[in-house]
PDB file of C-alpha atoms and ligand atoms in Angstrom:
ATOM      1  CA  MET A   1     119.009 114.752  91.077  1.00 51.00           C
ATOM      2  CA  SER A   2     120.780 115.201  94.367  1.00 66.00           C
ATOM      3  CA  ALA A   3     121.158 112.042  96.460  1.00 81.00           C
ATOM      4  CA  THR A   4     118.232 112.963  98.657  1.00 90.00           C
ATOM      5  CA  GLY A   5     115.178 115.041  97.969  1.00 96.00           C
ATOM      6  CA  ARG A   6     111.897 116.345  99.333  1.00 98.00           C
ATOM      7  CA  ALA A   7     109.032 113.923  98.875  1.00 98.00           C
ATOM      8  CA  LEU A   8     105.269 114.291  99.081  1.00 98.00           C
ATOM      9  CA  VAL A   9     103.232 111.068  99.313  1.00 98.00           C
ATOM     10  CA  THR A  10      99.472 111.443  98.927  1.00 98.00           C
ATOM     11  CA  GLY A  11      97.394 109.177 101.156  1.00 97.00           C
ATOM     12  CA  GLY A  12     100.546 108.487 103.136  1.00 96.00           C
ATOM     13  CA  ASN A  13      98.803 108.110 106.496  1.00 95.00           C
ATOM     14  CA  ARG A  14      98.101 104.375 106.097  1.00 93.00           C
ATOM     15  CA  GLY A  15      98.462 101.260 103.925  1.00 94.00           C
ATOM     16  CA  ILE A  16     100.800 101.298 100.939  1.00 97.00           C
ATOM     17  CA  GLY A  17     101.295 105.080 101.116  1.00 97.00           C
ATOM     18  CA  LEU A  18     102.580 104.912 104.682  1.00 97.00           C
ATOM     19  CA  ALA A  19     105.027 102.110 103.793  1.00 98.00           C
ATOM     20  CA  ILE A  20     106.276 104.232 100.868  1.00 98.00           C
ATOM     21  CA  ALA A  21     106.676 107.306 103.069  1.00 98.00           C
ATOM     22  CA  ARG A  22     108.606 105.369 105.724  1.00 98.00           C
ATOM     23  CA  SER A  23     110.867 103.778 103.102  1.00 98.00           C
ATOM     24  CA  LEU A  24     111.649 107.151 101.468  1.00 98.00           C
ATOM     25  CA  ALA A  25     112.449 108.593 104.903  1.00 98.00           C
ATOM     26  CA  GLU A  26     114.792 105.649 105.588  1.00 97.00           C
ATOM     27  CA  ALA A  27     116.550 106.434 102.292  1.00 98.00           C
ATOM     28  CA  GLY A  28     117.269 109.901 103.672  1.00 97.00           C
ATOM     29  CA  HIS A  29     114.635 111.945 101.867  1.00 98.00           C
ATOM     30  CA  ALA A  30     112.651 114.612 103.718  1.00 97.00           C
ATOM     31  CA  VAL A  31     109.065 113.320 103.559  1.00 98.00           C
ATOM     32  CA  ALA A  32     105.619 114.842 103.877  1.00 98.00           C
ATOM     33  CA  VAL A  33     102.419 112.818 103.658  1.00 98.00           C
ATOM     34  CA  THR A  34      98.880 113.954 102.995  1.00 98.00           C
ATOM     35  CA  TYR A  35      96.004 112.815 105.177  1.00 97.00           C
ATOM     36  CA  ARG A  36      92.323 113.715 105.276  1.00 95.00           C
ATOM     37  CA  SER A  37      91.248 113.039 108.845  1.00 88.00           C
ATOM     38  CA  GLY A  38      92.649 111.897 112.172  1.00 88.00           C
ATOM     39  CA  GLU A  39      96.292 112.400 112.978  1.00 91.00           C
ATOM     40  CA  PRO A  40      99.303 112.250 110.636  1.00 92.00           C
ATOM     41  CA  PRO A  41     101.713 109.337 111.228  1.00 93.00           C
ATOM     42  CA  GLU A  42     104.369 109.867 113.875  1.00 92.00           C
ATOM     43  CA  GLY A  43     107.737 111.142 112.699  1.00 91.00           C
ATOM     44  CA  LEU A  44     106.526 112.397 109.299  1.00 95.00           C
ATOM     45  CA  VAL A  45     105.347 115.856 108.263  1.00 97.00           C
ATOM     46  CA  GLY A  46     101.580 115.622 107.699  1.00 98.00           C
ATOM     47  CA  VAL A  47      99.522 118.023 105.591  1.00 98.00           C
ATOM     48  CA  ARG A  48      95.801 117.837 105.065  1.00 98.00           C
ATOM     49  CA  CYS A  49      94.695 117.318 101.480  1.00 98.00           C
ATOM     50  CA  GLU A  50      91.611 116.356  99.519  1.00 98.00           C
ATOM     51  CA  VAL A  51      92.946 115.341  96.105  1.00 98.00           C
ATOM     52  CA  THR A  52      89.656 115.975  94.309  1.00 98.00           C
ATOM     53  CA  ASP A  53      89.940 119.688  95.162  1.00 98.00           C
ATOM     54  CA  THR A  54      92.528 121.799  93.311  1.00 98.00           C
ATOM     55  CA  ALA A  55      92.680 124.481  96.031  1.00 98.00           C
ATOM     56  CA  SER A  56      93.303 121.814  98.667  1.00 98.00           C
ATOM     57  CA  VAL A  57      96.096 120.231  96.581  1.00 98.00           C
ATOM     58  CA  ASP A  58      97.747 123.613  96.008  1.00 98.00           C
ATOM     59  CA  ALA A  59      97.492 124.490  99.725  1.00 98.00           C
ATOM     60  CA  ALA A  60      98.944 121.101 100.733  1.00 98.00           C
ATOM     61  CA  PHE A  61     101.941 121.601  98.442  1.00 98.00           C
ATOM     62  CA  ALA A  62     102.490 125.123  99.781  1.00 98.00           C
ATOM     63  CA  GLU A  63     102.424 123.850 103.371  1.00 98.00           C
ATOM     64  CA  ALA A  64     104.647 120.843 102.599  1.00 98.00           C
ATOM     65  CA  GLU A  65     107.179 123.030 100.791  1.00 98.00           C
ATOM     66  CA  GLN A  66     107.263 125.455 103.674  1.00 98.00           C
ATOM     67  CA  ARG A  67     107.703 122.708 106.286  1.00 98.00           C
ATOM     68  CA  LEU A  68     110.237 120.754 104.184  1.00 97.00           C
ATOM     69  CA  GLU A  69     112.064 124.025 103.476  1.00 97.00           C
ATOM     70  CA  GLY A  70     112.098 123.727  99.692  1.00 97.00           C
ATOM     71  CA  PRO A  71     110.225 122.518  96.620  1.00 98.00           C
ATOM     72  CA  VAL A  72     108.966 118.956  96.384  1.00 98.00           C
ATOM     73  CA  ASP A  73     111.104 117.036  93.898  1.00 98.00           C
ATOM     74  CA  ILE A  74     109.606 113.586  94.508  1.00 98.00           C
ATOM     75  CA  LEU A  75     105.854 113.142  94.126  1.00 98.00           C
ATOM     76  CA  VAL A  76     104.191 109.836  94.895  1.00 99.00           C
ATOM     77  CA  ALA A  77     100.533 110.006  93.844  1.00 99.00           C
ATOM     78  CA  ASN A  78      99.148 107.137  95.890  1.00 98.00           C
ATOM     79  CA  ALA A  79      95.726 108.268  97.171  1.00 97.00           C
ATOM     80  CA  GLY A  80      93.073 106.052  95.663  1.00 97.00           C
ATOM     81  CA  ILE A  81      89.656 104.506  96.205  1.00 95.00           C
ATOM     82  CA  THR A  82      87.510 101.684  94.873  1.00 95.00           C
ATOM     83  CA  ARG A  83      83.728 101.707  94.479  1.00 96.00           C
ATOM     84  CA  ASP A  84      83.077  98.363  92.832  1.00 95.00           C
ATOM     85  CA  GLN A  85      79.897  97.689  90.912  1.00 97.00           C
ATOM     86  CA  LEU A  86      78.895  95.725  87.825  1.00 98.00           C
ATOM     87  CA  LEU A  87      78.901  97.963  84.763  1.00 98.00           C
ATOM     88  CA  MET A  88      75.131  97.791  84.181  1.00 98.00           C
ATOM     89  CA  ARG A  89      74.454  98.942  87.733  1.00 98.00           C
ATOM     90  CA  MET A  90      77.302 101.423  88.104  1.00 98.00           C
ATOM     91  CA  SER A  91      76.036 104.906  88.964  1.00 98.00           C
ATOM     92  CA  ASP A  92      77.510 108.106  87.577  1.00 98.00           C
ATOM     93  CA  ASP A  93      78.643 108.905  91.101  1.00 98.00           C
ATOM     94  CA  GLU A  94      80.457 105.557  91.506  1.00 98.00           C
ATOM     95  CA  TYR A  95      82.237 106.169  88.215  1.00 98.00           C
ATOM     96  CA  ASP A  96      82.970 109.884  88.694  1.00 98.00           C
ATOM     97  CA  SER A  97      84.244 109.651  92.271  1.00 98.00           C
ATOM     98  CA  VAL A  98      86.731 106.879  91.439  1.00 98.00           C
ATOM     99  CA  VAL A  99      88.028 108.578  88.278  1.00 98.00           C
ATOM    100  CA  ASP A 100      88.181 111.990  89.956  1.00 98.00           C
ATOM    101  CA  THR A 101      90.142 110.643  92.934  1.00 98.00           C
ATOM    102  CA  ASN A 102      92.497 108.175  91.237  1.00 98.00           C
ATOM    103  CA  LEU A 103      93.148 109.950  87.937  1.00 98.00           C
ATOM    104  CA  GLY A 104      92.089 113.547  88.647  1.00 99.00           C
ATOM    105  CA  GLY A 105      93.957 113.527  91.968  1.00 98.00           C
ATOM    106  CA  ALA A 106      97.167 112.319  90.305  1.00 99.00           C
ATOM    107  CA  PHE A 107      96.756 114.951  87.570  1.00 99.00           C
ATOM    108  CA  ARG A 108      96.234 117.813  90.063  1.00 98.00           C
ATOM    109  CA  CYS A 109      99.236 116.752  92.143  1.00 98.00           C
ATOM    110  CA  ALA A 110     101.513 116.212  89.132  1.00 98.00           C
ATOM    111  CA  ARG A 111     100.523 119.591  87.663  1.00 98.00           C
ATOM    112  CA  ARG A 112     101.346 121.386  90.904  1.00 98.00           C
ATOM    113  CA  ALA A 113     104.533 119.395  91.536  1.00 98.00           C
ATOM    114  CA  THR A 114     106.018 120.181  88.131  1.00 98.00           C
ATOM    115  CA  LYS A 115     106.056 123.923  88.880  1.00 96.00           C
ATOM    116  CA  GLY A 116     108.867 123.453  91.398  1.00 97.00           C
ATOM    117  CA  MET A 117     110.500 120.586  89.496  1.00 98.00           C
ATOM    118  CA  ILE A 118     110.870 122.634  86.294  1.00 98.00           C
ATOM    119  CA  ARG A 119     112.669 125.372  88.228  1.00 97.00           C
ATOM    120  CA  LEU A 120     114.903 122.800  89.916  1.00 97.00           C
ATOM    121  CA  ARG A 121     115.434 120.981  86.614  1.00 97.00           C
ATOM    122  CA  ARG A 122     114.950 117.688  88.422  1.00 97.00           C
ATOM    123  CA  GLY A 123     112.019 115.629  89.622  1.00 98.00           C
ATOM    124  CA  ARG A 124     110.541 112.195  90.130  1.00 98.00           C
ATOM    125  CA  ILE A 125     106.843 111.604  89.587  1.00 98.00           C
ATOM    126  CA  ILE A 126     105.628 108.166  90.619  1.00 99.00           C
ATOM    127  CA  LEU A 127     101.989 107.252  90.076  1.00 99.00           C
ATOM    128  CA  ILE A 128     100.538 104.284  91.976  1.00 98.00           C
ATOM    129  CA  SER A 129      98.347 102.332  89.595  1.00 98.00           C
ATOM    130  CA  SER A 130      97.243  98.697  89.922  1.00 97.00           C
ATOM    131  CA  VAL A 131      97.616  95.399  88.077  1.00 96.00           C
ATOM    132  CA  VAL A 132      93.871  95.764  87.504  1.00 96.00           C
ATOM    133  CA  GLY A 133      94.473  98.796  85.278  1.00 97.00           C
ATOM    134  CA  LEU A 134      95.758  96.707  82.401  1.00 95.00           C
ATOM    135  CA  TYR A 135      94.328  93.317  83.474  1.00 94.00           C
ATOM    136  CA  GLY A 136      90.727  94.335  84.142  1.00 95.00           C
ATOM    137  CA  LEU A 137      88.414  92.811  86.737  1.00 92.00           C
ATOM    138  CA  PRO A 138      84.642  92.334  86.806  1.00 94.00           C
ATOM    139  CA  GLY A 139      83.047  95.073  88.906  1.00 96.00           C
ATOM    140  CA  GLN A 140      86.015  97.400  88.539  1.00 96.00           C
ATOM    141  CA  ALA A 141      85.417  99.171  85.209  1.00 98.00           C
ATOM    142  CA  ASN A 142      85.679 102.563  86.932  1.00 98.00           C
ATOM    143  CA  TYR A 143      88.795 101.603  88.898  1.00 98.00           C
ATOM    144  CA  ALA A 144      90.576  99.905  85.962  1.00 98.00           C
ATOM    145  CA  ALA A 145      89.831 102.854  83.673  1.00 98.00           C
ATOM    146  CA  SER A 146      91.237 105.302  86.239  1.00 98.00           C
ATOM    147  CA  LYS A 147      94.350 103.206  86.846  1.00 98.00           C
ATOM    148  CA  SER A 148      95.200 102.433  83.199  1.00 98.00           C
ATOM    149  CA  ALA A 149      94.850 106.144  82.384  1.00 98.00           C
ATOM    150  CA  LEU A 150      97.775 106.831  84.731  1.00 98.00           C
ATOM    151  CA  VAL A 151     100.016 105.190  82.122  1.00 98.00           C
ATOM    152  CA  GLY A 152      99.036 107.797  79.507  1.00 98.00           C
ATOM    153  CA  LEU A 153      99.467 110.544  82.086  1.00 98.00           C
ATOM    154  CA  ALA A 154     102.967 109.392  83.057  1.00 98.00           C
ATOM    155  CA  ARG A 155     104.055 108.860  79.465  1.00 98.00           C
ATOM    156  CA  SER A 156     102.841 112.292  78.373  1.00 98.00           C
ATOM    157  CA  ILE A 157     104.661 113.921  81.304  1.00 98.00           C
ATOM    158  CA  SER A 158     107.782 111.934  80.323  1.00 98.00           C
ATOM    159  CA  ARG A 159     107.637 113.308  76.786  1.00 98.00           C
ATOM    160  CA  GLU A 160     106.823 116.876  77.888  1.00 98.00           C
ATOM    161  CA  LEU A 161     109.361 117.182  80.672  1.00 98.00           C
ATOM    162  CA  GLY A 162     112.014 114.527  80.072  1.00 98.00           C
ATOM    163  CA  GLY A 163     114.413 117.208  78.876  1.00 97.00           C
ATOM    164  CA  ARG A 164     114.071 119.059  82.203  1.00 97.00           C
ATOM    165  CA  GLY A 165     115.433 116.190  84.271  1.00 97.00           C
ATOM    166  CA  ILE A 166     111.962 115.029  85.303  1.00 98.00           C
ATOM    167  CA  THR A 167     110.944 111.364  85.122  1.00 98.00           C
ATOM    168  CA  ALA A 168     107.399 110.015  85.406  1.00 98.00           C
ATOM    169  CA  ASN A 169     106.737 106.343  86.062  1.00 98.00           C
ATOM    170  CA  VAL A 170     103.909 104.077  87.086  1.00 98.00           C
ATOM    171  CA  VAL A 171     104.099 101.391  89.770  1.00 98.00           C
ATOM    172  CA  ALA A 172     101.405  98.742  89.382  1.00 98.00           C
ATOM    173  CA  PRO A 173     100.929  96.670  92.533  1.00 97.00           C
ATOM    174  CA  GLY A 174      99.089  93.359  92.442  1.00 96.00           C
ATOM    175  CA  PHE A 175      97.274  92.006  95.488  1.00 94.00           C
ATOM    176  CA  ILE A 176      98.991  93.500  98.508  1.00 96.00           C
ATOM    177  CA  GLU A 177      98.329  92.402 102.093  1.00 93.00           C
ATOM    178  CA  THR A 178      96.207  95.227 103.467  1.00 86.00           C
ATOM    179  CA  ASP A 179      92.858  95.541 105.249  1.00 75.00           C
ATOM    180  CA  MET A 180      91.308  95.111 101.794  1.00 70.00           C
ATOM    181  CA  THR A 181      92.824  91.678 101.098  1.00 78.00           C
ATOM    182  CA  ASP A 182      92.303  90.581 104.743  1.00 82.00           C
ATOM    183  CA  ALA A 183      88.581  91.116 104.290  1.00 80.00           C
ATOM    184  CA  LEU A 184      88.275  88.872 101.192  1.00 80.00           C
ATOM    185  CA  PRO A 185      86.083  85.757 101.581  1.00 86.00           C
ATOM    186  CA  PRO A 186      88.289  82.583 101.761  1.00 91.00           C
ATOM    187  CA  ASP A 187      87.124  81.200  98.374  1.00 91.00           C
ATOM    188  CA  ARG A 188      87.893  84.486  96.562  1.00 84.00           C
ATOM    189  CA  LYS A 189      91.282  84.619  98.291  1.00 88.00           C
ATOM    190  CA  GLU A 190      92.082  81.059  97.114  1.00 91.00           C
ATOM    191  CA  ALA A 191      91.074  81.907  93.527  1.00 90.00           C
ATOM    192  CA  TYR A 192      93.291  84.998  93.453  1.00 88.00           C
ATOM    193  CA  LEU A 193      96.229  83.127  94.988  1.00 93.00           C
ATOM    194  CA  ALA A 194      95.929  80.372  92.361  1.00 95.00           C
ATOM    195  CA  ALA A 195      96.386  82.998  89.598  1.00 94.00           C
ATOM    196  CA  ILE A 196      99.517  84.562  91.111  1.00 96.00           C
ATOM    197  CA  PRO A 197     102.742  82.829  89.964  1.00 97.00           C
ATOM    198  CA  ALA A 198     104.488  83.812  93.216  1.00 97.00           C
ATOM    199  CA  GLY A 199     101.721  81.984  95.141  1.00 95.00           C
ATOM    200  CA  ARG A 200     101.251  84.719  97.730  1.00 95.00           C
ATOM    201  CA  PHE A 201     100.020  88.256  98.185  1.00 95.00           C
ATOM    202  CA  GLY A 202     102.623  91.021  98.289  1.00 98.00           C
ATOM    203  CA  ALA A 203     103.731  93.156 101.222  1.00 97.00           C
ATOM    204  CA  THR A 204     103.394  96.931 101.329  1.00 98.00           C
ATOM    205  CA  GLN A 205     107.178  97.130 101.788  1.00 98.00           C
ATOM    206  CA  GLU A 206     107.653  95.385  98.428  1.00 98.00           C
ATOM    207  CA  VAL A 207     105.731  98.177  96.667  1.00 98.00           C
ATOM    208  CA  ALA A 208     107.671 100.754  98.682  1.00 98.00           C
ATOM    209  CA  ALA A 209     110.993  99.240  97.534  1.00 98.00           C
ATOM    210  CA  ALA A 210     110.119  99.810  93.855  1.00 98.00           C
ATOM    211  CA  VAL A 211     109.034 103.390  94.567  1.00 98.00           C
ATOM    212  CA  ARG A 212     112.185 104.046  96.558  1.00 98.00           C
ATOM    213  CA  PHE A 213     114.307 102.855  93.641  1.00 98.00           C
ATOM    214  CA  LEU A 214     112.412 105.026  91.123  1.00 98.00           C
ATOM    215  CA  ALA A 215     112.774 108.032  93.449  1.00 98.00           C
ATOM    216  CA  GLY A 216     116.540 107.662  93.665  1.00 97.00           C
ATOM    217  CA  GLU A 217     119.500 108.730  91.617  1.00 95.00           C
ATOM    218  CA  ASP A 218     120.022 105.289  90.051  1.00 96.00           C
ATOM    219  CA  ALA A 219     116.682 105.530  88.223  1.00 98.00           C
ATOM    220  CA  ALA A 220     117.482 108.735  86.307  1.00 97.00           C
ATOM    221  CA  TYR A 221     117.203 107.007  82.904  1.00 98.00           C
ATOM    222  CA  ILE A 222     113.894 105.232  83.613  1.00 98.00           C
ATOM    223  CA  THR A 223     110.829 107.189  82.513  1.00 98.00           C
ATOM    224  CA  GLY A 224     107.421 106.324  81.097  1.00 98.00           C
ATOM    225  CA  ALA A 225     107.785 102.807  82.507  1.00 98.00           C
ATOM    226  CA  VAL A 226     105.179 100.625  84.175  1.00 98.00           C
ATOM    227  CA  ILE A 227     106.828  98.639  86.961  1.00 98.00           C
ATOM    228  CA  PRO A 228     104.696  95.728  88.155  1.00 98.00           C
ATOM    229  CA  VAL A 229     104.952  94.569  91.778  1.00 98.00           C
ATOM    230  CA  ASP A 230     102.446  91.757  91.448  1.00 97.00           C
ATOM    231  CA  GLY A 231     104.128  88.360  91.843  1.00 98.00           C
ATOM    232  CA  GLY A 232     103.698  87.849  88.090  1.00 97.00           C
ATOM    233  CA  LEU A 233      99.898  88.171  88.029  1.00 96.00           C
ATOM    234  CA  GLY A 234      99.806  90.671  85.164  1.00 95.00           C
ATOM    235  CA  MET A 235     102.639  89.270  83.014  1.00 94.00           C
ATOM    236  CA  GLY A 236     102.393  90.427  79.415  1.00 72.00           C
ATOM    237  CA  HIS A 237     101.241  93.966  80.096  1.00 68.00           C
TER     238      HIS A 237
HETATM  239  P1  LIG B   1      94.018 102.510 101.612  1.00 84.89           P
HETATM  240  O1  LIG B   1      92.548 102.439 101.368  1.00 84.89           O
HETATM  241  O2  LIG B   1      94.605 101.787 102.779  1.00 84.89           O
HETATM  242  O3  LIG B   1      94.489 104.048 101.648  1.00 84.89           O
HETATM  243  C1  LIG B   1      94.087 104.939 100.670  1.00 84.89           C
HETATM  244  C2  LIG B   1      94.697 106.285 100.978  1.00 84.89           C
HETATM  245  O4  LIG B   1      94.224 107.236 100.008  1.00 84.89           O
HETATM  246  C3  LIG B   1      94.278 106.799 102.351  1.00 84.89           C
HETATM  247  O5  LIG B   1      95.344 107.494 102.922  1.00 84.89           O
HETATM  248  C4  LIG B   1      93.147 107.743 102.010  1.00 84.89           C
HETATM  249  O6  LIG B   1      92.968 108.785 102.953  1.00 84.89           O
HETATM  250  C5  LIG B   1      93.668 108.332 100.709  1.00 84.89           C
HETATM  251  N1  LIG B   1      92.586 108.946  99.933  1.00 84.89           N
HETATM  252  C6  LIG B   1      91.532 108.327  99.345  1.00 84.89           C
HETATM  253  N2  LIG B   1      90.756 109.245  98.719  1.00 84.89           N
HETATM  254  C7  LIG B   1      91.341 110.454  98.914  1.00 84.89           C
HETATM  255  C8  LIG B   1      91.021 111.790  98.534  1.00 84.89           C
HETATM  256  N3  LIG B   1      89.916 112.057  97.801  1.00 84.89           N
HETATM  257  N4  LIG B   1      91.845 112.794  98.918  1.00 84.89           N
HETATM  258  C9  LIG B   1      92.936 112.544  99.649  1.00 84.89           C
HETATM  259  N5  LIG B   1      93.300 111.305 100.055  1.00 84.89           N
HETATM  260  C10 LIG B   1      92.509 110.275  99.694  1.00 84.89           C
HETATM  261  O7  LIG B   1      94.660 102.023 100.225  1.00 84.89           O
HETATM  262  P2  LIG B   1      95.915 101.101  99.915  1.00 84.89           P
HETATM  263  O8  LIG B   1      97.063 101.456 100.762  1.00 84.89           O
HETATM  264  O9  LIG B   1      95.447  99.713  99.830  1.00 84.89           O
HETATM  265  O10 LIG B   1      96.206 101.595  98.405  1.00 84.89           O
HETATM  266  C11 LIG B   1      97.033 102.704  98.102  1.00 84.89           C
HETATM  267  C12 LIG B   1      97.087 102.848  96.581  1.00 84.89           C
HETATM  268  O11 LIG B   1      97.529 101.618  96.001  1.00 84.89           O
HETATM  269  C13 LIG B   1      95.733 103.145  95.955  1.00 84.89           C
HETATM  270  O12 LIG B   1      95.902 104.038  94.884  1.00 84.89           O
HETATM  271  C14 LIG B   1      95.279 101.791  95.457  1.00 84.89           C
HETATM  272  O13 LIG B   1      94.400 101.902  94.376  1.00 84.89           O
HETATM  273  C15 LIG B   1      96.598 101.159  95.057  1.00 84.89           C
HETATM  274  N6  LIG B   1      96.589  99.706  95.041  1.00 84.89           N
HETATM  275  C16 LIG B   1      96.306  98.971  96.161  1.00 84.89           C
HETATM  276  C17 LIG B   1      96.350  97.576  96.109  1.00 84.89           C
HETATM  277  C18 LIG B   1      96.089  96.720  97.317  1.00 84.89           C
HETATM  278  O14 LIG B   1      96.149  95.486  97.188  1.00 84.89           O
HETATM  279  N7  LIG B   1      95.835  97.261  98.478  1.00 84.89           N
HETATM  280  C19 LIG B   1      96.649  96.880  94.861  1.00 84.89           C
HETATM  281  C20 LIG B   1      96.941  97.745  93.753  1.00 84.89           C
HETATM  282  C21 LIG B   1      96.910  99.108  93.861  1.00 84.89           C
HETATM  283  P3  LIG B   1      91.990 108.547 104.243  1.00 84.89           P
HETATM  284  O15 LIG B   1      92.797 107.768 105.237  1.00 84.89           O
HETATM  285  O16 LIG B   1      91.691 109.909 104.676  1.00 84.89           O
HETATM  286  O17 LIG B   1      90.794 107.793 103.719  1.00 84.89           O
END
């Protein structure tokens, strides 16, 4: 792995993805982010991408690789959605859309990214999961299933491509201060905080710091790992 690379961050136009993209850029990597609507963030290469659509993923990679002037060697699969519902009431669409975005999207991006990485004989694949993947939460059967499956995806990639200088790891954030946590009712917020050993929600920059480390040269011997950034909430995973 050279000291700096070419990174693509899916869903990098806001939230955790944007913090990751900015942190990778600060570390000296050339960074492209995907976005679906509106404008891409200032100062970063933006490419449109719908991760549930293979043609869109392939086109986004082609555009990013053209604008970054070389193959992507750092993939951060961050795009994700929730559609919470109790299991008994969960529709096929609520299940399918979450699994197709969170797991299918990561699969499509990783598959496309490895083409260039195999030729380069180096690569970093970082999949953004969630503490909920291995912890479970009521109303999030679809989300937890999609996020825990990223562990199997990363570990299989590690075994398939470890010999080609490619690592694949999972970062599992806990509750991170975003629009989502801001909107929680006060009693739910208190209950979640009481369960977190660190006694606070995390910051997007704290997730970005773990991703930045995994993307760098110092993490060459870390693969198939699940790195929690959750203030201790999921201890024992
Ligand atoms: P946001 O809802 O703020 O952003 C989600 C991003 O994913 C957006 O850029 C969105 O694009 C993009 N996206 C969603 N669906 C698609 C799709 N089908 N195709 C392309 N892009 C898509 O999420 P967060 O920043 O909060 O979360 C980022 C990741 O971190 C997610 O995978 C989430 O599950 C995970 N996570 C978040 C936690 C939290 O506390 N916030 C905790 C644990 C994990 P657009 O702007 O176009 O909608």
